[in-house]
mmCIF file of C-alpha atoms in Angstrom:
data_model
loop_
_atom_site.group_PDB
_atom_site.id
_atom_site.type_symbol
_atom_site.label_atom_id
_atom_site.label_comp_id
_atom_site.label_asym_id
_atom_site.label_seq_id
_atom_site.Cartn_x
_atom_site.Cartn_y
_atom_site.Cartn_z
ATOM 1 C CA MET A 1 31.670 -13.799 -21.890
ATOM 2 C CA ILE A 2 31.403 -15.820 -25.144
ATOM 3 C CA ALA A 3 34.196 -14.075 -26.558
ATOM 4 C CA VAL A 4 36.179 -14.670 -23.324
ATOM 5 C CA LEU A 5 35.051 -18.607 -23.226
ATOM 6 C CA ALA A 6 35.726 -18.874 -27.000
ATOM 7 C CA GLY A 7 39.393 -17.723 -26.764
ATOM 8 C CA GLY A 8 42.039 -17.334 -29.974
ATOM 9 C CA THR A 9 40.562 -15.082 -32.903
ATOM 10 C CA VAL A 10 37.327 -14.465 -31.526
ATOM 11 C CA ARG A 11 38.546 -13.076 -28.038
ATOM 12 C CA GLU A 12 40.971 -10.574 -30.194
ATOM 13 C CA ALA A 13 38.203 -9.387 -32.101
ATOM 14 C CA ALA A 14 36.129 -8.612 -29.268
ATOM 15 C CA GLY A 15 38.635 -6.505 -27.642
ATOM 16 C CA ALA A 16 39.383 -4.356 -30.917
ATOM 17 C CA PRO A 17 36.317 -1.963 -30.450
ATOM 18 C CA TRP A 18 37.726 -1.124 -26.741
ATOM 19 C CA ILE A 19 41.055 -0.686 -28.148
ATOM 20 C CA LEU A 20 40.020 1.417 -30.647
ATOM 21 C CA LEU A 21 37.654 3.846 -27.947
ATOM 22 C CA ALA A 22 40.782 3.805 -25.999
ATOM 23 C CA VAL A 23 42.912 5.339 -28.489
ATOM 24 C CA ALA A 24 39.524 7.939 -29.314
ATOM 25 C CA VAL A 25 39.498 8.787 -25.866
ATOM 26 C CA ALA A 26 43.061 9.616 -25.758
ATOM 27 C CA CYS A 27 43.513 11.563 -28.863
ATOM 28 C CA ASP A 28 40.394 13.682 -27.809
ATOM 29 C CA LEU A 29 42.010 14.064 -24.690
ATOM 30 C CA ALA A 30 44.902 15.397 -26.391
ATOM 31 C CA LEU A 31 42.988 17.531 -29.190
ATOM 32 C CA SER A 32 40.715 19.432 -26.707
ATOM 33 C CA PHE A 33 42.179 19.763 -22.810
ATOM 34 C CA ARG A 34 43.396 23.118 -22.377
ATOM 35 C CA ARG A 35 43.442 24.269 -19.012
ATOM 36 C CA PRO A 36 42.345 27.975 -19.013
ATOM 37 C CA LYS A 37 44.232 30.999 -17.744
ATOM 38 C CA ALA A 38 44.194 34.507 -16.749
ATOM 39 C CA LEU A 39 40.299 34.855 -15.554
ATOM 40 C CA THR A 40 39.715 38.280 -15.011
ATOM 41 C CA PHE A 41 36.890 39.973 -13.815
ATOM 42 C CA GLU A 42 35.291 43.791 -13.863
ATOM 43 C CA THR A 43 33.153 44.410 -11.178
ATOM 44 C CA PRO A 44 31.342 47.718 -9.814
ATOM 45 C CA ALA A 45 32.508 49.890 -6.803
ATOM 46 C CA GLU A 46 29.295 49.385 -5.134
ATOM 47 C CA ILE A 47 26.203 47.434 -5.666
ATOM 48 C CA PHE A 48 22.913 48.621 -4.200
ATOM 49 C CA VAL A 49 20.396 46.291 -2.087
ATOM 50 C CA GLY A 50 17.892 44.847 -4.331
ATOM 51 C CA GLU A 51 19.362 45.805 -7.883
ATOM 52 C CA THR A 52 20.828 43.584 -10.355
ATOM 53 C CA ALA A 53 24.627 44.473 -11.672
ATOM 54 C CA THR A 54 26.734 43.303 -14.438
ATOM 55 C CA LEU A 55 30.116 41.614 -13.869
ATOM 56 C CA HIS A 56 32.144 41.398 -17.056
ATOM 57 C CA LEU A 57 34.557 38.298 -17.320
ATOM 58 C CA ALA A 58 37.408 37.701 -19.534
ATOM 59 C CA ILE A 59 39.671 34.447 -19.920
ATOM 60 C CA ASP A 60 42.693 33.499 -22.131
ATOM 61 C CA LYS A 61 42.839 30.483 -24.166
ATOM 62 C CA ALA A 62 39.360 29.196 -24.052
ATOM 63 C CA PRO A 63 37.946 26.440 -25.880
ATOM 64 C CA LYS A 64 35.427 26.839 -28.383
ATOM 65 C CA GLY A 65 31.896 26.743 -26.588
ATOM 66 C CA LEU A 66 33.356 27.303 -22.962
ATOM 67 C CA ARG A 67 30.321 27.898 -20.259
ATOM 68 C CA ALA A 68 30.982 28.741 -16.607
ATOM 69 C CA ARG A 69 28.812 28.599 -13.238
ATOM 70 C CA PHE A 70 29.434 29.894 -10.195
ATOM 71 C CA ASP A 71 29.336 29.245 -6.072
ATOM 72 C CA TRP A 72 27.234 32.641 -5.438
ATOM 73 C CA PRO A 73 27.844 34.011 -1.792
ATOM 74 C CA ALA A 74 24.603 34.489 0.314
ATOM 75 C CA GLY A 75 24.190 38.229 -0.320
ATOM 76 C CA LEU A 76 23.843 37.656 -3.974
ATOM 77 C CA GLU A 77 21.089 36.055 -6.194
ATOM 78 C CA GLU A 78 22.216 32.704 -8.182
ATOM 79 C CA SER A 79 22.033 33.139 -12.053
ATOM 80 C CA GLY A 80 21.992 30.358 -14.311
ATOM 81 C CA GLU A 81 25.057 29.133 -16.477
ATOM 82 C CA VAL A 82 26.577 31.790 -18.985
ATOM 83 C CA THR A 83 28.661 31.105 -22.237
ATOM 84 C CA PHE A 84 31.596 32.593 -22.765
ATOM 85 C CA LEU A 85 31.998 34.330 -26.761
ATOM 86 C CA PRO A 86 35.064 35.063 -28.699
ATOM 87 C CA ALA A 87 36.593 38.216 -28.444
ATOM 88 C CA SER A 88 38.848 40.195 -31.289
ATOM 89 C CA ASP A 89 41.525 40.196 -29.039
ATOM 90 C CA GLY A 90 41.752 36.157 -28.815
ATOM 91 C CA ARG A 91 40.002 36.122 -25.654
ATOM 92 C CA ALA A 92 36.583 34.885 -24.454
ATOM 93 C CA THR A 93 34.285 37.079 -22.781
ATOM 94 C CA CYS A 94 30.634 37.054 -21.117
ATOM 95 C CA ASP A 95 28.659 39.422 -19.181
ATOM 96 C CA VAL A 96 27.676 37.871 -15.834
ATOM 97 C CA ARG A 97 24.093 39.624 -14.557
ATOM 98 C CA CYS A 98 23.536 38.797 -10.148
ATOM 99 C CA ARG A 99 21.327 40.716 -7.802
ATOM 100 C CA ALA A 100 22.425 42.141 -4.630
ATOM 101 C CA ILE A 101 20.081 40.710 -1.872
ATOM 102 C CA ARG A 102 21.764 41.520 1.309
ATOM 103 C CA ARG A 103 24.089 44.038 2.420
ATOM 104 C CA GLY A 104 27.888 43.352 2.930
ATOM 105 C CA ILE A 105 31.409 42.257 1.470
ATOM 106 C CA TRP A 106 30.625 38.995 -0.536
ATOM 107 C CA ARG A 107 33.592 36.994 -1.778
ATOM 108 C CA LEU A 108 32.827 35.021 -5.361
ATOM 109 C CA GLU A 109 35.689 32.312 -4.386
ATOM 110 C CA HIS A 110 35.284 29.889 -7.696
ATOM 111 C CA VAL A 111 34.201 29.619 -11.052
ATOM 112 C CA TRP A 112 33.258 26.304 -12.367
ATOM 113 C CA LEU A 113 34.007 25.756 -16.113
ATOM 114 C CA ARG A 114 32.404 23.457 -18.371
ATOM 115 C CA TRP A 115 33.285 22.392 -21.943
ATOM 116 C CA THR A 116 32.817 19.387 -24.394
ATOM 117 C CA SER A 117 35.685 18.047 -26.380
ATOM 118 C CA ARG A 118 36.043 18.171 -30.185
ATOM 119 C CA LEU A 119 34.776 14.412 -30.856
ATOM 120 C CA LYS A 120 32.356 15.031 -28.312
ATOM 121 C CA LEU A 121 33.186 12.089 -26.149
ATOM 122 C CA LEU A 122 34.729 13.932 -22.782
ATOM 123 C CA GLU A 123 33.385 16.822 -20.560
ATOM 124 C CA PHE A 124 35.591 18.907 -18.531
ATOM 125 C CA VAL A 125 34.813 20.749 -15.572
ATOM 126 C CA PRO A 126 37.697 22.485 -13.861
ATOM 127 C CA ARG A 127 37.379 24.912 -11.186
ATOM 128 C CA LEU A 128 39.382 28.157 -11.085
ATOM 129 C CA ASP A 129 39.834 30.213 -8.196
ATOM 130 C CA ALA A 130 38.171 33.965 -8.813
ATOM 131 C CA GLY A 131 38.973 35.241 -5.190
ATOM 132 C CA VAL A 132 36.378 38.603 -6.243
ATOM 133 C CA GLU A 133 35.048 40.936 -3.471
ATOM 134 C CA ILE A 134 31.689 42.378 -4.282
ATOM 135 C CA ARG A 135 30.468 45.151 -2.154
ATOM 136 C CA VAL A 136 26.670 45.553 -1.538
ATOM 137 C CA VAL A 137 25.465 48.884 0.375
ATOM 138 C CA PRO A 138 22.014 49.655 1.216
ATOM 139 C CA ASN A 139 19.615 51.333 -1.519
ATOM 140 C CA ILE A 140 20.168 54.689 -1.523
ATOM 141 C CA ARG A 141 18.218 55.539 -4.744
ATOM 142 C CA LEU A 142 16.168 57.985 -2.531
ATOM 143 C CA VAL A 143 19.154 59.977 -1.574
ATOM 144 C CA GLN A 144 20.275 60.290 -5.425
ATOM 145 C CA SER A 145 16.836 60.815 -6.237
ATOM 146 C CA GLY A 146 17.131 64.470 -4.974
ATOM 147 C CA GLN A 147 14.312 64.652 -2.622
ATOM 148 C CA ILE A 148 16.067 64.809 0.440
ATOM 149 C CA THR A 149 18.734 67.609 -1.120
ATOM 150 C CA THR A 150 15.478 69.634 -2.106
ATOM 151 C CA THR A 151 13.846 69.194 1.301
ATOM 152 C CA VAL A 152 16.754 70.284 2.968
ATOM 153 C CA LEU A 153 17.629 73.364 0.842
ATOM 154 C CA SER A 154 13.806 74.555 1.097
ATOM 155 C CA THR A 155 13.807 74.412 4.720
ATOM 156 C CA LEU A 156 17.126 75.532 6.133
ATOM 157 C CA PHE A 157 18.186 77.834 3.308
ATOM 158 C CA GLY A 158 15.074 78.917 1.340
ATOM 159 C CA ALA A 159 13.767 78.598 -2.132
ATOM 160 C CA LYS A 160 15.894 81.631 -3.388
ATOM 161 C CA GLU A 161 18.793 82.018 -1.062
ATOM 162 C CA ASN A 162 21.355 79.880 -0.436
ATOM 163 C CA ARG A 163 21.683 80.899 3.334
ATOM 164 C CA ALA A 164 19.594 80.495 6.325
ATOM 165 C CA ILE A 165 18.238 83.828 7.980
ATOM 166 C CA GLY A 166 16.087 84.052 11.377
ATOM 167 C CA GLU A 167 16.943 82.966 14.900
ATOM 168 C CA GLY A 168 20.110 82.002 14.314
ATOM 169 C CA SER A 169 23.273 82.482 16.585
ATOM 170 C CA GLU A 170 25.686 84.122 13.807
ATOM 171 C CA PHE A 171 25.209 87.839 12.838
ATOM 172 C CA GLN A 172 24.190 88.232 9.072
ATOM 173 C CA GLN A 173 23.584 91.910 8.420
ATOM 174 C CA LEU A 174 21.682 95.181 9.757
ATOM 175 C CA ARG A 175 18.565 96.017 8.287
ATOM 176 C CA ASP A 176 15.752 98.911 8.956
ATOM 177 C CA PHE A 177 13.357 97.894 11.884
ATOM 178 C CA VAL A 178 9.599 97.332 10.507
ATOM 179 C CA PRO A 179 6.649 96.661 12.187
ATOM 180 C CA GLY A 180 6.041 92.819 12.437
ATOM 181 C CA MET A 181 9.821 91.973 13.349
ATOM 182 C CA ASP A 182 10.889 90.632 16.755
ATOM 183 C CA ILE A 183 11.801 93.482 19.108
ATOM 184 C CA LYS A 184 14.597 91.628 20.442
ATOM 185 C CA THR A 185 16.365 91.953 17.286
ATOM 186 C CA ILE A 186 16.968 95.764 17.555
ATOM 187 C CA ASP A 187 20.427 96.998 18.206
ATOM 188 C CA TRP A 188 20.008 100.069 20.102
ATOM 189 C CA LYS A 189 23.239 101.049 20.078
ATOM 190 C CA ARG A 190 23.143 101.429 16.292
ATOM 191 C CA SER A 191 20.098 102.479 16.521
ATOM 192 C CA ALA A 192 20.514 105.594 18.756
ATOM 193 C CA ARG A 193 23.572 106.382 16.311
ATOM 194 C CA ARG A 194 21.648 106.873 13.335
ATOM 195 C CA ARG A 195 18.301 108.135 15.410
ATOM 196 C CA SER A 196 16.284 105.429 13.846
ATOM 197 C CA LEU A 197 15.679 101.578 14.822
ATOM 198 C CA VAL A 198 17.716 99.278 12.904
ATOM 199 C CA ALA A 199 17.433 95.384 13.756
ATOM 200 C CA LYS A 200 20.357 92.417 13.379
ATOM 201 C CA GLU A 201 19.785 89.755 10.856
ATOM 202 C CA LEU A 202 20.834 86.505 12.068
ATOM 203 C CA ARG A 203 21.406 83.348 10.242
ATOM 204 C CA ALA A 204 21.705 79.808 11.121
ATOM 205 C CA GLU A 205 25.303 78.386 12.716
ATOM 206 C CA ARG A 206 26.801 75.787 10.256
ATOM 207 C CA ASN A 207 29.474 72.966 10.731
ATOM 208 C CA HIS A 208 28.019 71.118 13.807
ATOM 209 C CA HIS A 209 29.098 68.036 14.365
ATOM 210 C CA VAL A 210 26.529 64.833 13.623
ATOM 211 C CA ILE A 211 27.473 61.679 14.305
ATOM 212 C CA VAL A 212 25.253 58.518 14.154
ATOM 213 C CA ALA A 213 25.823 55.841 16.346
ATOM 214 C CA LEU A 214 24.977 52.237 15.304
ATOM 215 C CA ASP A 215 24.230 49.574 17.958
ATOM 216 C CA ASN A 216 24.948 46.213 16.438
ATOM 217 C CA GLY A 217 24.344 43.880 18.730
ATOM 218 C CA TYR A 218 22.040 40.633 18.191
ATOM 219 C CA LEU A 219 18.488 42.524 18.879
ATOM 220 C CA MET A 220 19.212 44.314 15.587
ATOM 221 C CA ARG A 221 19.312 41.448 13.641
ATOM 222 C CA GLU A 222 15.713 40.928 14.155
ATOM 223 C CA GLU A 223 13.822 41.073 10.975
ATOM 224 C CA ILE A 224 11.234 43.458 10.218
ATOM 225 C CA GLY A 225 9.535 43.935 7.272
ATOM 226 C CA GLY A 226 11.723 41.656 5.532
ATOM 227 C CA LEU A 227 15.093 43.095 6.671
ATOM 228 C CA PRO A 228 16.929 42.908 9.896
ATOM 229 C CA LYS A 229 16.871 46.094 12.149
ATOM 230 C CA ILE A 230 20.370 46.953 11.516
ATOM 231 C CA ASP A 231 19.622 47.347 7.731
ATOM 232 C CA HIS A 232 16.469 49.608 8.150
ATOM 233 C CA ALA A 233 18.767 51.654 10.782
ATOM 234 C CA VAL A 234 21.933 51.792 8.138
ATOM 235 C CA THR A 235 19.211 53.313 5.354
ATOM 236 C CA ALA A 236 18.295 56.035 7.698
ATOM 237 C CA ALA A 237 21.632 56.956 8.956
ATOM 238 C CA LEU A 238 22.634 57.451 5.733
ATOM 239 C CA ALA A 239 19.797 59.584 4.649
ATOM 240 C CA THR A 240 20.374 61.486 7.588
ATOM 241 C CA ALA A 241 23.976 61.745 7.194
ATOM 242 C CA TRP A 242 23.260 63.090 3.496
ATOM 243 C CA ALA A 243 20.679 65.679 4.953
ATOM 244 C CA ALA A 244 23.397 66.897 7.548
ATOM 245 C CA ALA A 245 26.087 67.145 4.874
ATOM 246 C CA ILE A 246 23.939 69.399 2.807
ATOM 247 C CA GLY A 247 22.807 71.235 5.782
ATOM 248 C CA GLY A 248 26.484 72.228 6.203
ATOM 249 C CA ASP A 249 27.371 69.744 9.016
ATOM 250 C CA LEU A 250 30.148 67.804 9.652
ATOM 251 C CA VAL A 251 29.157 63.994 9.805
ATOM 252 C CA GLY A 252 30.868 61.083 11.558
ATOM 253 C CA TYR A 253 29.578 57.593 12.469
ATOM 254 C CA TYR A 254 30.243 55.029 15.555
ATOM 255 C CA SER A 255 29.517 51.381 15.739
ATOM 256 C CA TYR A 256 29.425 49.146 18.691
ATOM 257 C CA ASP A 257 28.292 45.558 20.263
ATOM 258 C CA VAL A 258 29.899 43.950 22.822
ATOM 259 C CA LYS A 259 32.488 46.760 22.603
ATOM 260 C CA PRO A 260 33.326 49.717 20.324
ATOM 261 C CA ARG A 261 34.039 48.899 16.862
ATOM 262 C CA THR A 262 34.595 51.638 14.512
ATOM 263 C CA PHE A 263 34.842 55.558 14.778
ATOM 264 C CA ALA A 264 35.194 58.033 12.176
ATOM 265 C CA ALA A 265 35.330 61.485 13.430
ATOM 266 C CA PRO A 266 32.927 64.216 11.999
ATOM 267 C CA ALA A 267 34.095 65.370 8.299
ATOM 268 C CA PRO A 268 32.454 67.827 6.231
ATOM 269 C CA GLY A 269 30.821 67.419 2.991
ATOM 270 C CA ARG A 270 29.827 64.737 0.751
ATOM 271 C CA ALA A 271 32.984 63.177 0.923
ATOM 272 C CA ALA A 272 32.071 62.105 4.478
ATOM 273 C CA PHE A 273 28.678 60.759 3.239
ATOM 274 C CA ALA A 274 30.686 58.665 0.459
ATOM 275 C CA ARG A 275 32.965 57.194 3.374
ATOM 276 C CA LEU A 276 30.016 56.410 5.509
ATOM 277 C CA ARG A 277 28.064 54.821 2.415
ATOM 278 C CA HIS A 278 31.342 52.892 1.853
ATOM 279 C CA TRP A 279 31.855 51.676 5.063
ATOM 280 C CA THR A 280 28.227 50.513 5.644
ATOM 281 C CA ALA A 281 29.197 47.419 3.387
ATOM 282 C CA GLU A 282 31.740 46.289 6.124
ATOM 283 C CA LEU A 283 28.941 46.262 8.965
ATOM 284 C CA SER A 284 28.545 42.458 9.728
ATOM 285 C CA TYR A 285 25.940 40.569 10.996
ATOM 286 C CA VAL A 286 26.835 39.470 14.676
ATOM 287 C CA SER A 287 25.418 37.437 17.599
ATOM 288 C CA ARG A 288 26.789 39.542 20.223
ATOM 289 C CA GLU A 289 24.834 41.230 23.159
ATOM 290 C CA THR A 290 25.448 44.969 23.263
ATOM 291 C CA ASN A 291 27.541 46.534 26.092
ATOM 292 C CA HIS A 292 25.947 50.016 26.433
ATOM 293 C CA THR A 293 27.838 51.164 29.414
ATOM 294 C CA LEU A 294 31.434 50.212 27.451
ATOM 295 C CA ALA A 295 30.206 51.643 24.081
ATOM 296 C CA LEU A 296 28.423 54.970 25.098
ATOM 297 C CA SER A 297 31.144 55.845 27.593
ATOM 298 C CA GLU A 298 33.776 55.576 24.815
ATOM 299 C CA LEU A 299 31.915 57.626 22.621
ATOM 300 C CA ASN A 300 31.205 60.397 25.425
ATOM 301 C CA ALA A 301 35.343 60.329 25.659
ATOM 302 C CA ARG A 302 35.749 60.903 21.885
ATOM 303 C CA THR A 303 33.567 63.614 21.355
ATOM 304 C CA PRO A 304 34.396 66.300 23.651
ATOM 305 C CA LYS A 305 32.552 69.222 21.493
ATOM 306 C CA ARG A 306 28.832 69.353 21.823
ATOM 307 C CA SER A 307 27.381 67.250 19.141
ATOM 308 C CA LEU A 308 24.175 66.179 17.981
ATOM 309 C CA ILE A 309 24.263 61.961 18.209
ATOM 310 C CA VAL A 310 22.193 59.871 16.876
ATOM 311 C CA VAL A 311 21.694 56.543 18.587
ATOM 312 C CA PHE A 312 19.986 53.528 16.623
ATOM 313 C CA THR A 313 19.229 50.733 19.361
ATOM 314 C CA ASP A 314 16.871 48.343 20.617
ATOM 315 C CA PHE A 315 15.907 46.912 24.040
ATOM 316 C CA ILE A 316 13.582 44.258 25.428
ATOM 317 C CA ASP A 317 12.087 45.143 28.447
ATOM 318 C CA THR A 318 12.313 48.013 31.292
ATOM 319 C CA THR A 319 15.041 45.686 32.877
ATOM 320 C CA SER A 320 17.302 45.183 30.185
ATOM 321 C CA ALA A 321 16.856 49.274 29.585
ATOM 322 C CA GLU A 322 18.181 50.047 32.732
ATOM 323 C CA LEU A 323 21.907 50.591 31.959
ATOM 324 C CA LEU A 324 21.009 51.905 28.809
ATOM 325 C CA ILE A 325 19.084 54.623 30.311
ATOM 326 C CA GLU A 326 21.840 55.340 32.636
ATOM 327 C CA ASN A 327 24.374 55.963 30.125
ATOM 328 C CA ILE A 328 21.834 57.599 27.684
ATOM 329 C CA ALA A 329 21.889 60.132 30.444
ATOM 330 C CA ILE A 330 25.154 60.854 30.948
ATOM 331 C CA LEU A 331 25.790 61.360 27.248
ATOM 332 C CA ALA A 332 22.501 63.795 27.203
ATOM 333 C CA ARG A 333 24.466 65.946 29.654
ATOM 334 C CA ARG A 334 26.848 67.272 27.064
ATOM 335 C CA HIS A 335 24.984 66.250 24.015
ATOM 336 C CA LEU A 336 21.959 66.620 22.201
ATOM 337 C CA LEU A 337 20.624 63.081 21.670
ATOM 338 C CA ILE A 338 18.218 61.617 19.131
ATOM 339 C CA PHE A 339 17.027 58.254 20.336
ATOM 340 C CA VAL A 340 16.082 55.950 17.290
ATOM 341 C CA THR A 341 13.815 52.566 17.405
ATOM 342 C CA ILE A 342 11.952 50.663 14.911
ATOM 343 C CA ARG A 343 8.678 49.588 15.950
ATOM 344 C CA ASP A 344 7.461 46.222 14.946
ATOM 345 C CA PRO A 345 4.114 46.449 12.613
ATOM 346 C CA GLU A 346 3.137 42.805 13.444
ATOM 347 C CA LEU A 347 3.575 43.478 17.079
ATOM 348 C CA GLU A 348 1.124 46.234 16.851
ATOM 349 C CA ALA A 349 -1.562 44.176 14.658
ATOM 350 C CA LEU A 350 -1.366 41.437 16.885
ATOM 351 C CA VAL A 351 -2.494 43.685 19.536
ATOM 352 C CA ASP A 352 -5.576 44.953 17.261
ATOM 353 C CA THR A 353 -6.495 41.350 16.448
ATOM 354 C CA PRO A 354 -9.013 39.871 18.815
ATOM 355 C CA PRO A 355 -7.727 36.631 19.704
ATOM 356 C CA GLU A 356 -9.687 33.628 18.604
ATOM 357 C CA ASP A 357 -8.248 31.013 21.479
ATOM 358 C CA LEU A 358 -6.183 30.860 24.670
ATOM 359 C CA ASN A 359 -2.894 30.932 22.775
ATOM 360 C CA GLY A 360 -4.222 33.950 20.807
ATOM 361 C CA ALA A 361 -5.117 35.428 24.337
ATOM 362 C CA ALA A 362 -1.697 34.452 25.615
ATOM 363 C CA ALA A 363 0.028 36.370 22.913
ATOM 364 C CA LEU A 364 -2.101 39.262 23.102
ATOM 365 C CA VAL A 365 -1.068 39.797 26.965
ATOM 366 C CA ALA A 366 2.434 39.296 25.839
ATOM 367 C CA ALA A 367 2.171 41.862 23.058
ATOM 368 C CA ASN A 368 0.699 44.291 25.242
ATOM 369 C CA GLN A 369 3.170 43.998 28.020
ATOM 370 C CA SER A 370 6.135 44.782 25.716
ATOM 371 C CA ILE A 371 4.618 47.613 23.963
ATOM 372 C CA GLN A 372 3.707 49.139 27.330
ATOM 373 C CA GLU A 373 7.180 48.508 28.570
ATOM 374 C CA ARG A 374 8.754 50.090 25.604
ATOM 375 C CA ARG A 375 6.375 52.883 26.217
ATOM 376 C CA LEU A 376 7.668 53.442 29.774
ATOM 377 C CA VAL A 377 11.419 53.544 28.584
ATOM 378 C CA LEU A 378 10.844 56.001 25.905
ATOM 379 C CA GLU A 379 8.671 58.411 28.241
ATOM 380 C CA ARG A 380 11.829 57.865 30.672
ATOM 381 C CA LEU A 381 14.565 59.051 27.872
ATOM 382 C CA THR A 382 12.282 61.890 26.953
ATOM 383 C CA ARG A 383 11.964 63.291 30.396
ATOM 384 C CA LEU A 384 16.028 63.187 30.089
ATOM 385 C CA GLY A 385 16.109 65.609 27.299
ATOM 386 C CA VAL A 386 16.393 62.873 24.497
ATOM 387 C CA THR A 387 14.683 63.334 21.121
ATOM 388 C CA ILE A 388 12.670 60.147 20.460
ATOM 389 C CA VAL A 389 11.765 58.947 16.917
ATOM 390 C CA ASP A 390 10.065 55.750 16.797
ATOM 391 C CA ALA A 391 8.128 54.610 13.797
ATOM 392 C CA ARG A 392 7.492 51.872 11.548
ATOM 393 C CA PRO A 393 10.498 50.728 8.891
ATOM 394 C CA GLU A 394 8.959 52.476 6.100
ATOM 395 C CA ALA A 395 8.667 55.541 7.826
ATOM 396 C CA ILE A 396 11.838 55.964 10.000
ATOM 397 C CA THR A 397 14.108 57.810 7.213
ATOM 398 C CA ALA A 398 11.315 60.349 6.757
ATOM 399 C CA ARG A 399 10.508 61.173 10.596
ATOM 400 C CA LEU A 400 14.284 61.118 11.201
ATOM 401 C CA ILE A 401 15.298 63.693 8.856
ATOM 402 C CA SER A 402 12.055 65.875 9.875
ATOM 403 C CA THR A 403 13.380 65.700 13.470
ATOM 404 C CA TYR A 404 16.848 66.779 11.790
ATOM 405 C CA LEU A 405 15.340 69.742 10.052
ATOM 406 C CA GLU A 406 13.361 70.463 13.146
ATOM 407 C CA ILE A 407 16.429 70.887 15.608
ATOM 408 C CA LYS A 408 18.347 72.902 12.983
ATOM 409 C CA ALA A 409 15.594 75.129 12.163
ATOM 410 C CA ARG A 410 15.161 75.969 16.233
ATOM 411 C CA GLU A 411 19.152 76.029 16.939
ATOM 412 C CA LEU A 412 19.377 73.354 19.376
ATOM 413 C CA ILE A 413 22.606 72.237 18.915
#
């Protein structure tokens, strides 16, 4: 203000520092600003829920001291800012660790870069488009650990022989009849020719069709044990699909909500399991009501051969379950069904806790009614010949695999 009022030489002297600063900023800008280009990502094909993966980034024409920050989607846990390091090929690289917290296909849309100019007068914060897809699938370490494989092979094929011998439906060989064997296994015609008793040895039939059907309606979005029911169902479905593949069966999958969504015909071997695991990332969380009539009718039409169908679904009360029961009954006339539901541990704990006030008493009555109606629906399904698997989240996979092995051992398919 004084320089302005004084005028003349004083005013010019006061303006000189600002002119020098402007020149310095312009020079710093010209020397330092280089917009990085050719950003490349190397990401793993799939990441298991709850595990941490490393993303490798490389960028051309990177300024010194380049750092990056990311706009992480909801399914990936945010990591801090990372710094690029110069590489031997002239590019700058960095490794970014991220933790998968929710199943799905998540897009990393943008990367925010940051670096300081050479004269430390400016800081640049441009945004680059990344457009990277990261596929998060359920954690199947239990499958890869070999525990399920060992259980299935030991149960169906024995500890030493790679074949299932017993009360199957396919002829294996003839052997001499010895005391203790079932008299029904005697081949009377061949026994008459040999003038000694011989018995048929049968083996369990393989190549059955197993289809996992996942209800993806809004009821399956309810969280139990920290995860939505659909995620618990997907994990159990993957484990069962692996057991079926090891057991020599053909595995397919089906999903539905307000209408049928995805159907894959049963296919053999571990390739079918890999296809199912890859698809589970695409199974999104929706808020639509389930149309059991349309969905189960469509499934019945798509599966002409008798199959083992594992239905993962849920219901609220006996009234809302009427259409579900009717369509399950139609499906059960041709196929063998396993009906899988997941119990709510908090609801069961509420029943076991004495109420402290009127609100607690009302909650206790409502919880008792809900559990009773659930029991009535499951009893009706049992009378239709449907196998019920109703367990807590932590036990659902083991119960389902045990049920599958029992069905295979009894040759019910």
